[in-house]
mmCIF file of C-alpha atoms and ligand atoms in Angstrom:
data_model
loop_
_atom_site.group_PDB
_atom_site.id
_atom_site.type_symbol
_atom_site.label_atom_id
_atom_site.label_comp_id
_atom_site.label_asym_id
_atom_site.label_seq_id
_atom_site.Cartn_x
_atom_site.Cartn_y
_atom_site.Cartn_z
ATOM 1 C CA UNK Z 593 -35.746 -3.232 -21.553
ATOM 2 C CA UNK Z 594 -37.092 -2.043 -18.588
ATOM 3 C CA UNK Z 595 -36.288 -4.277 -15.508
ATOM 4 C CA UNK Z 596 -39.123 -4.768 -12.957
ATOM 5 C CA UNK Z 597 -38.503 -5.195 -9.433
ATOM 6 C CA UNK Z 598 -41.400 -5.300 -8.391
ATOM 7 C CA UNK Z 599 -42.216 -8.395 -10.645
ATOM 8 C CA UNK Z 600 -39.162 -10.360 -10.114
ATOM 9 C CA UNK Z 601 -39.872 -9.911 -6.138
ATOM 10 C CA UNK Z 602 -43.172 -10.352 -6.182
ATOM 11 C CA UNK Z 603 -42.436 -13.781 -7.609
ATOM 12 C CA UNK Z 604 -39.633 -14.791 -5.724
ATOM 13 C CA UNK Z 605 -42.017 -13.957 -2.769
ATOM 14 C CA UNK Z 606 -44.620 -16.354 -3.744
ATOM 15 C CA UNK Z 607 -41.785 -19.051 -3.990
ATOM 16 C CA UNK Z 608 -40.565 -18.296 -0.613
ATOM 17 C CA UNK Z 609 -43.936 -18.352 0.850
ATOM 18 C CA UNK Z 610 -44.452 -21.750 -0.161
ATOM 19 C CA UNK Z 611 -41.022 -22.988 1.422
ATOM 20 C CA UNK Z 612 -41.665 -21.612 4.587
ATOM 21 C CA UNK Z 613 -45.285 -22.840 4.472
ATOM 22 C CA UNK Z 614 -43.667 -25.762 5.308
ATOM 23 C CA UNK Z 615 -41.754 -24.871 8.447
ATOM 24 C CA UNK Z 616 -44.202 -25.239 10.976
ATOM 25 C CA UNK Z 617 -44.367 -28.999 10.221
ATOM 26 C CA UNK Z 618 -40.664 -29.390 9.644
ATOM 27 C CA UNK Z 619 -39.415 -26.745 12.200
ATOM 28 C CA UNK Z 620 -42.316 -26.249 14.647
ATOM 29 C CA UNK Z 621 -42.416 -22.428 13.722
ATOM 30 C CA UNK Z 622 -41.568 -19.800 10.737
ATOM 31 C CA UNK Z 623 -39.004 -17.874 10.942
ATOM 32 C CA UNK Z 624 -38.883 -14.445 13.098
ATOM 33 C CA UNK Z 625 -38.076 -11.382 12.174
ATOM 34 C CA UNK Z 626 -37.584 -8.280 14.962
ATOM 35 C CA UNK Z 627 -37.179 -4.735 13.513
ATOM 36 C CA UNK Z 628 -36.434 -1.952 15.852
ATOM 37 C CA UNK Z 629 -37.496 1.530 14.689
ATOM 38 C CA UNK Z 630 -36.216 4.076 16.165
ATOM 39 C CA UNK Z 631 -38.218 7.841 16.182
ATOM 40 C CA UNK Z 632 -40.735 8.589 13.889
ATOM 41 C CA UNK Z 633 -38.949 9.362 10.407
ATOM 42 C CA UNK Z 634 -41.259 9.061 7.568
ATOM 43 C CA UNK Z 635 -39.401 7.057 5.343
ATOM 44 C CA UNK Z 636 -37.533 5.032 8.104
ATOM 45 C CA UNK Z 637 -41.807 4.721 9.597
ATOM 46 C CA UNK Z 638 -42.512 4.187 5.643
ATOM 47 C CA UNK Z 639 -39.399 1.345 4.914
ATOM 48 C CA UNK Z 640 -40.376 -0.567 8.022
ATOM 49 C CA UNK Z 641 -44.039 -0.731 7.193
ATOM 50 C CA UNK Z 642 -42.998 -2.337 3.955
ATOM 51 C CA UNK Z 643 -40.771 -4.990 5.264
ATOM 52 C CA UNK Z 644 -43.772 -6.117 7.727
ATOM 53 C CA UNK Z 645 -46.113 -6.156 5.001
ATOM 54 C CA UNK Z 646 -43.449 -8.376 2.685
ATOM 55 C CA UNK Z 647 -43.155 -10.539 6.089
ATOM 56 C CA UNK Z 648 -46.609 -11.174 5.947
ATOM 57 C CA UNK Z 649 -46.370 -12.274 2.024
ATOM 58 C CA UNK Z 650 -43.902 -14.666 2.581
ATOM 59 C CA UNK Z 651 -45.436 -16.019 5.933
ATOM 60 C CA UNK Z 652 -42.482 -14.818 8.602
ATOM 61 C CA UNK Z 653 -43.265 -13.285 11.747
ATOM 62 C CA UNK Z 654 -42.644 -9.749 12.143
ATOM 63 C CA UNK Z 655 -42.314 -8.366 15.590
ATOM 64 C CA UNK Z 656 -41.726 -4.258 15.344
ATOM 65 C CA UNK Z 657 -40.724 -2.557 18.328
ATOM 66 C CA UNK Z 658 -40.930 1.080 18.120
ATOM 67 C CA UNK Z 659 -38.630 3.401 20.634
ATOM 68 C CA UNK Z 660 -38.505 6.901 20.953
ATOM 69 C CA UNK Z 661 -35.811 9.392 19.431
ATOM 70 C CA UNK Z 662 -34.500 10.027 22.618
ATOM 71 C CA UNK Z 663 -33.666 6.124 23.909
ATOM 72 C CA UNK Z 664 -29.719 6.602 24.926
ATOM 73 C CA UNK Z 665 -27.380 4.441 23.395
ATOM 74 C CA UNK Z 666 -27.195 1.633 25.761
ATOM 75 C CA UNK Z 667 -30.481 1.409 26.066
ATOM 76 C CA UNK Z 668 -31.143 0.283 22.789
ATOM 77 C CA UNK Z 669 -27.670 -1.937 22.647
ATOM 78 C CA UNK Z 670 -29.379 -3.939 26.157
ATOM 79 C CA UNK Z 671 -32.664 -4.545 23.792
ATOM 80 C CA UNK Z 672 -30.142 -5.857 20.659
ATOM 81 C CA UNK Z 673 -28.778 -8.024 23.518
ATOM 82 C CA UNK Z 674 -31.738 -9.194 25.031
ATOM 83 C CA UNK Z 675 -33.136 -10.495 21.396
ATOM 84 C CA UNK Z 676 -29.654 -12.156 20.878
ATOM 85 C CA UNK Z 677 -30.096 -14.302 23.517
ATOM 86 C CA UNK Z 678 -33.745 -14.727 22.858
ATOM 87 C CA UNK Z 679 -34.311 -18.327 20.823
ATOM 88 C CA UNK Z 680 -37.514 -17.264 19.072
ATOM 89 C CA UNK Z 681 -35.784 -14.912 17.420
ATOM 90 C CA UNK Z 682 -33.942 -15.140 13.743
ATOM 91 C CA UNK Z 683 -33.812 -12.085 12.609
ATOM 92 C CA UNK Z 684 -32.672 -8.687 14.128
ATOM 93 C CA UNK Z 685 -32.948 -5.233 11.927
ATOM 94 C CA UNK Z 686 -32.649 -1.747 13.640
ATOM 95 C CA UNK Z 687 -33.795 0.573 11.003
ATOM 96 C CA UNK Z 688 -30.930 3.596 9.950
ATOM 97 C CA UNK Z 689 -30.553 6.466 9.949
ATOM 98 C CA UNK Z 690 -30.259 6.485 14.045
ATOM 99 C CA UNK Z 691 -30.186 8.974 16.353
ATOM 100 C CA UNK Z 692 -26.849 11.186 16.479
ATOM 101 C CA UNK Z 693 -26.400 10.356 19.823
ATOM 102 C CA UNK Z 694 -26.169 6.811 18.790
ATOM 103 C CA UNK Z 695 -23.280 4.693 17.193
ATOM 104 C CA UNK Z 696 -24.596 3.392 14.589
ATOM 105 C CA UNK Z 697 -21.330 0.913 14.451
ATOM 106 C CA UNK Z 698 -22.057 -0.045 17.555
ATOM 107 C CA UNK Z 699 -25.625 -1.100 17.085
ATOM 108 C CA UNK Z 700 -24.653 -3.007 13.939
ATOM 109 C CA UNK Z 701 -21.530 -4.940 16.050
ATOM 110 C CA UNK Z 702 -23.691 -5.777 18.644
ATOM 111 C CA UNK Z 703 -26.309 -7.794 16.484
ATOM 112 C CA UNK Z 704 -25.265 -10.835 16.847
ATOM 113 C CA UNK Z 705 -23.538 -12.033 13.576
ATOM 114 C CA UNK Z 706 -26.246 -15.253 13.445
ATOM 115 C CA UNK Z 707 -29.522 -12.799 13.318
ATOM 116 C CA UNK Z 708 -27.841 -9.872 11.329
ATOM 117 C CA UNK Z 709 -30.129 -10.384 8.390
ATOM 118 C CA UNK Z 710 -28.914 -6.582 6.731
ATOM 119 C CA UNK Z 711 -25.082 -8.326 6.118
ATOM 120 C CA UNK Z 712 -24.042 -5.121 7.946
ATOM 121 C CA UNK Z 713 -21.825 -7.291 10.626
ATOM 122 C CA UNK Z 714 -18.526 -6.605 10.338
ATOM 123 C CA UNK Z 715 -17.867 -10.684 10.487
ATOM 124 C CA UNK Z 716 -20.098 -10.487 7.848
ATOM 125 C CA UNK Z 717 -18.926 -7.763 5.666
ATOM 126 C CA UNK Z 718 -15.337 -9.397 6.479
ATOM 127 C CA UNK Z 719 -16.264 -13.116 5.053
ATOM 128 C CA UNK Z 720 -18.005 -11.563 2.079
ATOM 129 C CA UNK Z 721 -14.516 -9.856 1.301
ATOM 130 C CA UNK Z 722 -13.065 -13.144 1.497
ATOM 131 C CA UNK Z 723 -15.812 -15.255 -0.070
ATOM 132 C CA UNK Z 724 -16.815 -17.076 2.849
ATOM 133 C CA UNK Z 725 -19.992 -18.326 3.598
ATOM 134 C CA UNK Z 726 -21.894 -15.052 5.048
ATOM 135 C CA UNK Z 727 -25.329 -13.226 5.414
ATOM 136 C CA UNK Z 728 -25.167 -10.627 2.265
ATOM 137 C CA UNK Z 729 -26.395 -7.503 2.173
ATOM 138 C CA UNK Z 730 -29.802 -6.815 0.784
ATOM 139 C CA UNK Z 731 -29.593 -4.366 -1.589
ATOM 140 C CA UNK Z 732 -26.319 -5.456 -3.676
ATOM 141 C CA UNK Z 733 -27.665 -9.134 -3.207
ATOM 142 C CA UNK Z 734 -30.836 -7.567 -5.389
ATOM 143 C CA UNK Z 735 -29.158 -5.942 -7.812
ATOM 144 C CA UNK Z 736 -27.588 -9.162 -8.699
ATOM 145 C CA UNK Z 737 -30.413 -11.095 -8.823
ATOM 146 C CA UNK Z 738 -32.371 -8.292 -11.086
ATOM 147 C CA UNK Z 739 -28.765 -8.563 -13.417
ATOM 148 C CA UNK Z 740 -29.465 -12.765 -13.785
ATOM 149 C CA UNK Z 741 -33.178 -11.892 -14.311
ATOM 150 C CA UNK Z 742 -32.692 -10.502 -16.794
ATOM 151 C CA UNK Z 743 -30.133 -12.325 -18.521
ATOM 152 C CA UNK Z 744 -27.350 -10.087 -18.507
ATOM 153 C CA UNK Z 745 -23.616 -12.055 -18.435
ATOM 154 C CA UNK Z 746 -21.583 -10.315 -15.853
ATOM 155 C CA UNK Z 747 -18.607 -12.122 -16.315
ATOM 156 C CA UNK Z 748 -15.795 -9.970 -18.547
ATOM 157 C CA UNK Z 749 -17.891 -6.505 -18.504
ATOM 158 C CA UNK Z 750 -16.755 -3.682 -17.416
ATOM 159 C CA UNK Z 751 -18.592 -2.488 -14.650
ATOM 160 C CA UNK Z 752 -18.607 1.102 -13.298
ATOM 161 C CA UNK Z 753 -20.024 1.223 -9.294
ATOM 162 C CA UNK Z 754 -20.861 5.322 -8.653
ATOM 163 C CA UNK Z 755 -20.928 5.166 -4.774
ATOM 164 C CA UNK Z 756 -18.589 3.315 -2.355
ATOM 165 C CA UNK Z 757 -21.624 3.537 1.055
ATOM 166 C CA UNK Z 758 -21.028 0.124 3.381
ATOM 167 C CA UNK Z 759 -24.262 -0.418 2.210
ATOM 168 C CA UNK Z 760 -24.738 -0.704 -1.494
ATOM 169 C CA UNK Z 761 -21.377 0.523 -3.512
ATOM 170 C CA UNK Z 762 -18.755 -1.767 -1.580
ATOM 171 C CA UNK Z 763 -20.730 -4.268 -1.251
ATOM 172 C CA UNK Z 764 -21.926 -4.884 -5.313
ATOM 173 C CA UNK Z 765 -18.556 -4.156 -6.559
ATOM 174 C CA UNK Z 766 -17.273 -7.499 -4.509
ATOM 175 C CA UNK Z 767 -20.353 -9.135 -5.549
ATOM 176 C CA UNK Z 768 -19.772 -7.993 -9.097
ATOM 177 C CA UNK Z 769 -15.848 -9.161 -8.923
ATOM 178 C CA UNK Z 770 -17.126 -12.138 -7.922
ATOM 179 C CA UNK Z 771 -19.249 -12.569 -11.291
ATOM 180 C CA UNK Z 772 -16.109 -11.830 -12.863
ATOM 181 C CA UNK Z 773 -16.659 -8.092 -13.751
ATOM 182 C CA UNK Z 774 -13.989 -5.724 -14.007
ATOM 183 C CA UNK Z 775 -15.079 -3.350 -11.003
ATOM 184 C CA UNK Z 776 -14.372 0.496 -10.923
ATOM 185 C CA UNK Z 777 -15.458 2.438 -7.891
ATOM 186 C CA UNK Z 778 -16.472 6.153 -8.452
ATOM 187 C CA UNK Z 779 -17.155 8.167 -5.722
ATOM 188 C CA UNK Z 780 -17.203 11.981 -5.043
ATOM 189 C CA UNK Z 781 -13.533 12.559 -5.292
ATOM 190 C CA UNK Z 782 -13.749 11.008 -8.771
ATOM 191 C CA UNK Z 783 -12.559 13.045 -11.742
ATOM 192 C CA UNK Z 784 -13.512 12.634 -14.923
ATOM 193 C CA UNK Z 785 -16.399 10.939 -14.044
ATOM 194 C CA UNK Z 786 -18.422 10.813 -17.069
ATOM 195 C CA UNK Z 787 -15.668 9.561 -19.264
ATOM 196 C CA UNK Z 788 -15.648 7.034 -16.664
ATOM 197 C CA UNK Z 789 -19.502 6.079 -16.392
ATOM 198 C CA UNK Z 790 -19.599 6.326 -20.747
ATOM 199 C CA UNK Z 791 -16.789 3.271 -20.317
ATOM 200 C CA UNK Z 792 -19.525 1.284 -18.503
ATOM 201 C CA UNK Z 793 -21.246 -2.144 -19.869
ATOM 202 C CA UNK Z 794 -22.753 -2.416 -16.598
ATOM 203 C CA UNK Z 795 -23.590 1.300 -14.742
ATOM 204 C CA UNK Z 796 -24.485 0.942 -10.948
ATOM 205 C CA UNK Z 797 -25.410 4.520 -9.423
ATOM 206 C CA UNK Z 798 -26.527 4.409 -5.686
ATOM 207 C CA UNK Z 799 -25.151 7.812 -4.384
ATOM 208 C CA UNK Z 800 -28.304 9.626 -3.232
ATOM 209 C CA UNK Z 801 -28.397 13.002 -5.630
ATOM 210 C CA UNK Z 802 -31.788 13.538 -7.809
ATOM 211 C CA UNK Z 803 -31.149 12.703 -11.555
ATOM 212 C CA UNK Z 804 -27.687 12.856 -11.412
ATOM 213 C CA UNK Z 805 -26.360 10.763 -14.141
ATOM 214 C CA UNK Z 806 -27.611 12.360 -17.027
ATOM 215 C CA UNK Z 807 -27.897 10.880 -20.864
ATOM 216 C CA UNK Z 808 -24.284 12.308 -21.995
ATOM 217 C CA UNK Z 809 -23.013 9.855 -19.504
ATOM 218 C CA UNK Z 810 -23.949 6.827 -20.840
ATOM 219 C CA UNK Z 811 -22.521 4.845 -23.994
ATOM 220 C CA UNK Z 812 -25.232 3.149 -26.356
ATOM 221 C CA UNK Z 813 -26.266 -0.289 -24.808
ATOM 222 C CA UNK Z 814 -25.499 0.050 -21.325
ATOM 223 C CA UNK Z 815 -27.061 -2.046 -18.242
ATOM 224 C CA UNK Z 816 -28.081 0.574 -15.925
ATOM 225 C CA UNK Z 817 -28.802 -0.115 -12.284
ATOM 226 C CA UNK Z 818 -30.473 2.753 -10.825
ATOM 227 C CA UNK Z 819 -29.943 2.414 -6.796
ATOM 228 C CA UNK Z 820 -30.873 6.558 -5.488
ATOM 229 C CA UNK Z 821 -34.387 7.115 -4.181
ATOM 230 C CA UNK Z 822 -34.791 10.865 -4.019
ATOM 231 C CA UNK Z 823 -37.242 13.651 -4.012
ATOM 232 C CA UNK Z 824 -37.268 15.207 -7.592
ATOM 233 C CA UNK Z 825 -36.905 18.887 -6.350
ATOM 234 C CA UNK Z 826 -39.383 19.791 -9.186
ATOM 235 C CA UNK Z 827 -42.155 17.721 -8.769
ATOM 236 C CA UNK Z 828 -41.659 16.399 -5.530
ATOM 237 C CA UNK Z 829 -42.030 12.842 -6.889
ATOM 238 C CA UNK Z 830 -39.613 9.741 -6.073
ATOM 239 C CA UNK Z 831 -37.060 10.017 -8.741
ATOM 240 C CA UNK Z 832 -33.769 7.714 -8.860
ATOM 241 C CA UNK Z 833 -29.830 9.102 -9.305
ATOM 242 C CA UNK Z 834 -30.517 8.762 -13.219
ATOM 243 C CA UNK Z 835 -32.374 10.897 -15.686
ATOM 244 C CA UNK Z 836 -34.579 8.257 -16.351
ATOM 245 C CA UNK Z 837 -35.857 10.256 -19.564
ATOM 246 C CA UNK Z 838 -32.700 10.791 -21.039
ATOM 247 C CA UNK Z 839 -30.789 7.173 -20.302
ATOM 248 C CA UNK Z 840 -33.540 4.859 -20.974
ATOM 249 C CA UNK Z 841 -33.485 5.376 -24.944
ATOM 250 C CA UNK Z 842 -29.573 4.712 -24.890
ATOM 251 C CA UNK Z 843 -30.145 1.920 -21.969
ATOM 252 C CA UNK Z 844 -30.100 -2.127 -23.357
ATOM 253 C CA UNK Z 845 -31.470 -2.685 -19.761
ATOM 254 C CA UNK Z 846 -32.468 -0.155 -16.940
ATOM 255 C CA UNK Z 847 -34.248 -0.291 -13.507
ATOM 256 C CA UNK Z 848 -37.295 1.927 -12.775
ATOM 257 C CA UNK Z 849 -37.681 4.825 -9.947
ATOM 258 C CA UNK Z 850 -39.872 3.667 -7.991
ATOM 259 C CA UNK Z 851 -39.776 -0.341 -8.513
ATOM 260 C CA UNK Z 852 -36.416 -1.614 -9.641
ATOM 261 C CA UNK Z 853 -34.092 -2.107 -6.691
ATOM 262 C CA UNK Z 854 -36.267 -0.955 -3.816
ATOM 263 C CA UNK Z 855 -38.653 -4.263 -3.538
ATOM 264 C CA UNK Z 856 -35.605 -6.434 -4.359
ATOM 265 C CA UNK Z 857 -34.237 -4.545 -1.628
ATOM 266 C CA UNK Z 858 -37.131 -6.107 0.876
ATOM 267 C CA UNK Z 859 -37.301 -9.010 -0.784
ATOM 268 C CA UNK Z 860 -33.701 -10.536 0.311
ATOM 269 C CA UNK Z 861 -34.514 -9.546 3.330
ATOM 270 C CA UNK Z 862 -36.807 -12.083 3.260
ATOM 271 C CA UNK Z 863 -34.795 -14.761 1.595
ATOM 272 C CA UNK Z 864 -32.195 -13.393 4.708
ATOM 273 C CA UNK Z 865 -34.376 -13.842 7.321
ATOM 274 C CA UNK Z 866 -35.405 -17.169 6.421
ATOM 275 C CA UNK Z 867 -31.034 -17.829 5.653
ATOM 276 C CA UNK Z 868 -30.812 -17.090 9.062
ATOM 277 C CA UNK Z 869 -33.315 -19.290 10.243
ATOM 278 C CA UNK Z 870 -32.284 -22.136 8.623
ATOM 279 C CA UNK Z 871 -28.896 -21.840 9.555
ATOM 280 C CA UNK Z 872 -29.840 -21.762 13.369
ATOM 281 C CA UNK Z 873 -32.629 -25.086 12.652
ATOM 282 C CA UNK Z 874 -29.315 -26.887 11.523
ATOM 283 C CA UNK Z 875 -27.344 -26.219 14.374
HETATM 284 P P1 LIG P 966 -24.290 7.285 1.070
HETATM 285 O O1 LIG P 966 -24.662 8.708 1.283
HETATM 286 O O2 LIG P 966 -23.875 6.449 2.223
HETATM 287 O O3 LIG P 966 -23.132 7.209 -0.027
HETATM 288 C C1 LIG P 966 -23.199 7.967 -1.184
HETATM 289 C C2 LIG P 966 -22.000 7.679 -2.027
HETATM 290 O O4 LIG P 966 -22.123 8.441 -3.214
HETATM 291 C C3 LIG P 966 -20.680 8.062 -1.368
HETATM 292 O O5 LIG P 966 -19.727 7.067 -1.593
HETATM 293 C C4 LIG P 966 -20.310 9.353 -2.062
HETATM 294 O O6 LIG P 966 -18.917 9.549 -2.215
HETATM 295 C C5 LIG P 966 -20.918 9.148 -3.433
HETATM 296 N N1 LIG P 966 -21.233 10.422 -4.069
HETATM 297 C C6 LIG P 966 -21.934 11.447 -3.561
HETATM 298 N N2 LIG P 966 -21.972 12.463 -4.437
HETATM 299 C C7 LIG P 966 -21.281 12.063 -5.520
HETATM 300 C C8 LIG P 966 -20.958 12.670 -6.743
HETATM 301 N N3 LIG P 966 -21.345 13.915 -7.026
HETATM 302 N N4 LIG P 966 -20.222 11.970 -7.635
HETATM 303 C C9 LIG P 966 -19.808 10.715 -7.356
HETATM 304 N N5 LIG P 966 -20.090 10.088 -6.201
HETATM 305 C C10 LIG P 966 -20.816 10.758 -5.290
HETATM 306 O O7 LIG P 966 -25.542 6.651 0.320
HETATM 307 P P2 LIG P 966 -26.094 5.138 0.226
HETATM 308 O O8 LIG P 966 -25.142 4.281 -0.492
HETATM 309 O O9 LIG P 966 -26.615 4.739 1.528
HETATM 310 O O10 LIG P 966 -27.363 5.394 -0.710
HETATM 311 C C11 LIG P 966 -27.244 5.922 -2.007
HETATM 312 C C12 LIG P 966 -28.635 6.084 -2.597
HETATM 313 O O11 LIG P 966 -29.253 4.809 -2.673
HETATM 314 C C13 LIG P 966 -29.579 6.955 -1.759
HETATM 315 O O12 LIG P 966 -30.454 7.632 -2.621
HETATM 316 C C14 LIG P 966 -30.363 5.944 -0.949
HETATM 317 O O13 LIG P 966 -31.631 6.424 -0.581
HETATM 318 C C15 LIG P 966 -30.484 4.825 -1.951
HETATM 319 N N6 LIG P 966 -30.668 3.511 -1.367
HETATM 320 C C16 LIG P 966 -31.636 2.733 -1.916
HETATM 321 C C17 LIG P 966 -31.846 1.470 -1.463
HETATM 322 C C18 LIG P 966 -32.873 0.662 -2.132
HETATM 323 O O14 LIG P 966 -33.226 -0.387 -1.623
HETATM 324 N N7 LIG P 966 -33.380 1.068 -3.288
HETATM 325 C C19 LIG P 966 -31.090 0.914 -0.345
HETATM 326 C C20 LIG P 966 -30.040 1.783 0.128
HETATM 327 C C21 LIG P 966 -29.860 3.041 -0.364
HETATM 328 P P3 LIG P 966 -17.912 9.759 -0.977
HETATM 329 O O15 LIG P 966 -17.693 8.372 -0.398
HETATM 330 O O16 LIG P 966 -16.702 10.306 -1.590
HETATM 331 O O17 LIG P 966 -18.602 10.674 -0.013
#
């Protein structure tokens, strides 16, 4: 079975476009979203473009203010600061990669944990590790909703994570534990990895190389979770870290390159945004 992203969000956006069609009555407004772009990358130009296009879906504002490569550091930290403290505003994003002349830990501790809508926090990433109530970050919050979608019990698999990034592998190996999964963590120190990966019920690869995980390293039956979104040097197409080709056949359940995490990707940011709101209405 192929898993669609694209479907699942696509529907989850319709059903959060209704809830928040009633904020305006409720709330006075919809929830805001402000994502800060930094240079002109074409994917970063290309990512942001899709999140204010999903904004518009669901009904959120989406501010998107654009500054040049060569901003200094605390330039852009004073414009995080200044939307902290500015009420209209719910959600903040700064698009990475940044700059090299720019912490990109600093950026992310000085979003204010309330409006930190990626999960990237560190109060954030902290109360996740300790299952407190927290904003959680988009990507592994996808995968597990694609995982439920398609009816795949977590609880007592084995599950093999290939990548440990703040940013997908850590974070869906808690979320995994936290289904009740036994979690390994590959990474590029690894050894043995595909005797590892061929262990896997459940197969998460997000380490950014082109086809990596090929169809020798994957038992019969196995959930894969493809989370890379790379240039296939041979075609120049968007390609994933698995050999589609090869692991689908052996797959019970796989994700698509282009279309399996990506828009589930966008679409908690949505259901994020509007997290974020809500928790500031109640306050
Ligand atoms: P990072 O570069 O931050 O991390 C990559 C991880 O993969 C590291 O932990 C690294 O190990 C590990 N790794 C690299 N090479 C190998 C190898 N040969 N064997 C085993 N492990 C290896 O990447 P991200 O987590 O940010 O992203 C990974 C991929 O997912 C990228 O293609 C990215 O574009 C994509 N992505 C997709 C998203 C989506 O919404 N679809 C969202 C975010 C990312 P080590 O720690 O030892 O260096």
């Amino acid at each position: 079975m192929i898993i669609s992203g694209k479907e699942l969000s696509t529907r989850l956006k319709a059903e959060m476009a209704e809830q928040v069609a009633a904020f305006p009555e409720k709330y006075g407004r919809v929830p805001h979203l402000v994502v800060i772009l930094v240079g002109d990358d074409p994917a970063s130009v290309s990512y942001v473009t899709g999140k204010a296009k999903a904004s518009e879906v669901v009904g959120i504002r989406n501010t998107t203010i654009r500054r040049p490569e060569s901003i200094t550091e605390e330039d852009l930290l004073s414009l995080i600061r200044q939307l902290n403290g500015d009420d209209t505003v719910d959600g903040i994003l700064v698009q990475l990669p940044l700059p090299k002349h720019i912490s990109e830990a600093k950026v992310i501790e000085t979003i204010s944990r309330e409006k930190d809508v990626d999960g990237f926090h560190p109060l954030n990433v902290a109360a996740l590790w300790q299952k407190q109530p927290c904003t959680v970050a988009c990507t592994p919050k996808g995968i597990i909703k694609l995982l439920k979608a398609a009816g795949v019990t977590i609880q007592g698999k084995r599950a093999v994570v290939v990548g440990r990034s703040n940013i997908v592998g850590l974070p869906v190996s808690k979320l995994l534990l936290d289904e009740n999964a036994t979690v390994t963590i590959a990474h590029s120190r690894t050894t043995g990895l595909a005797e590892l990966t061929r262990q896997a019920e459940i197969l998460v690869v997000a380490i950014g190389r082109p086809k990596f995980i090929t169809g020798d390293m994957v038992s019969e039956g196995t959930v894969v979770i493809d989370v890379g979104v790379n240039r296939d040097p041979q075609t120049g197409r968007l390609c994933g870290d698995v050999d589609f080709a090869a692991v689908e056949p052996k797959a019970s359940v796989i994700t698509p390159v282009p279309g399996g995490v990506g828009p589930m990707t966008i679409c908690c940011l949505m259901e994020n945004t509007i997290e974020c709101f809500l928790r500031r209405q109640s306050r």
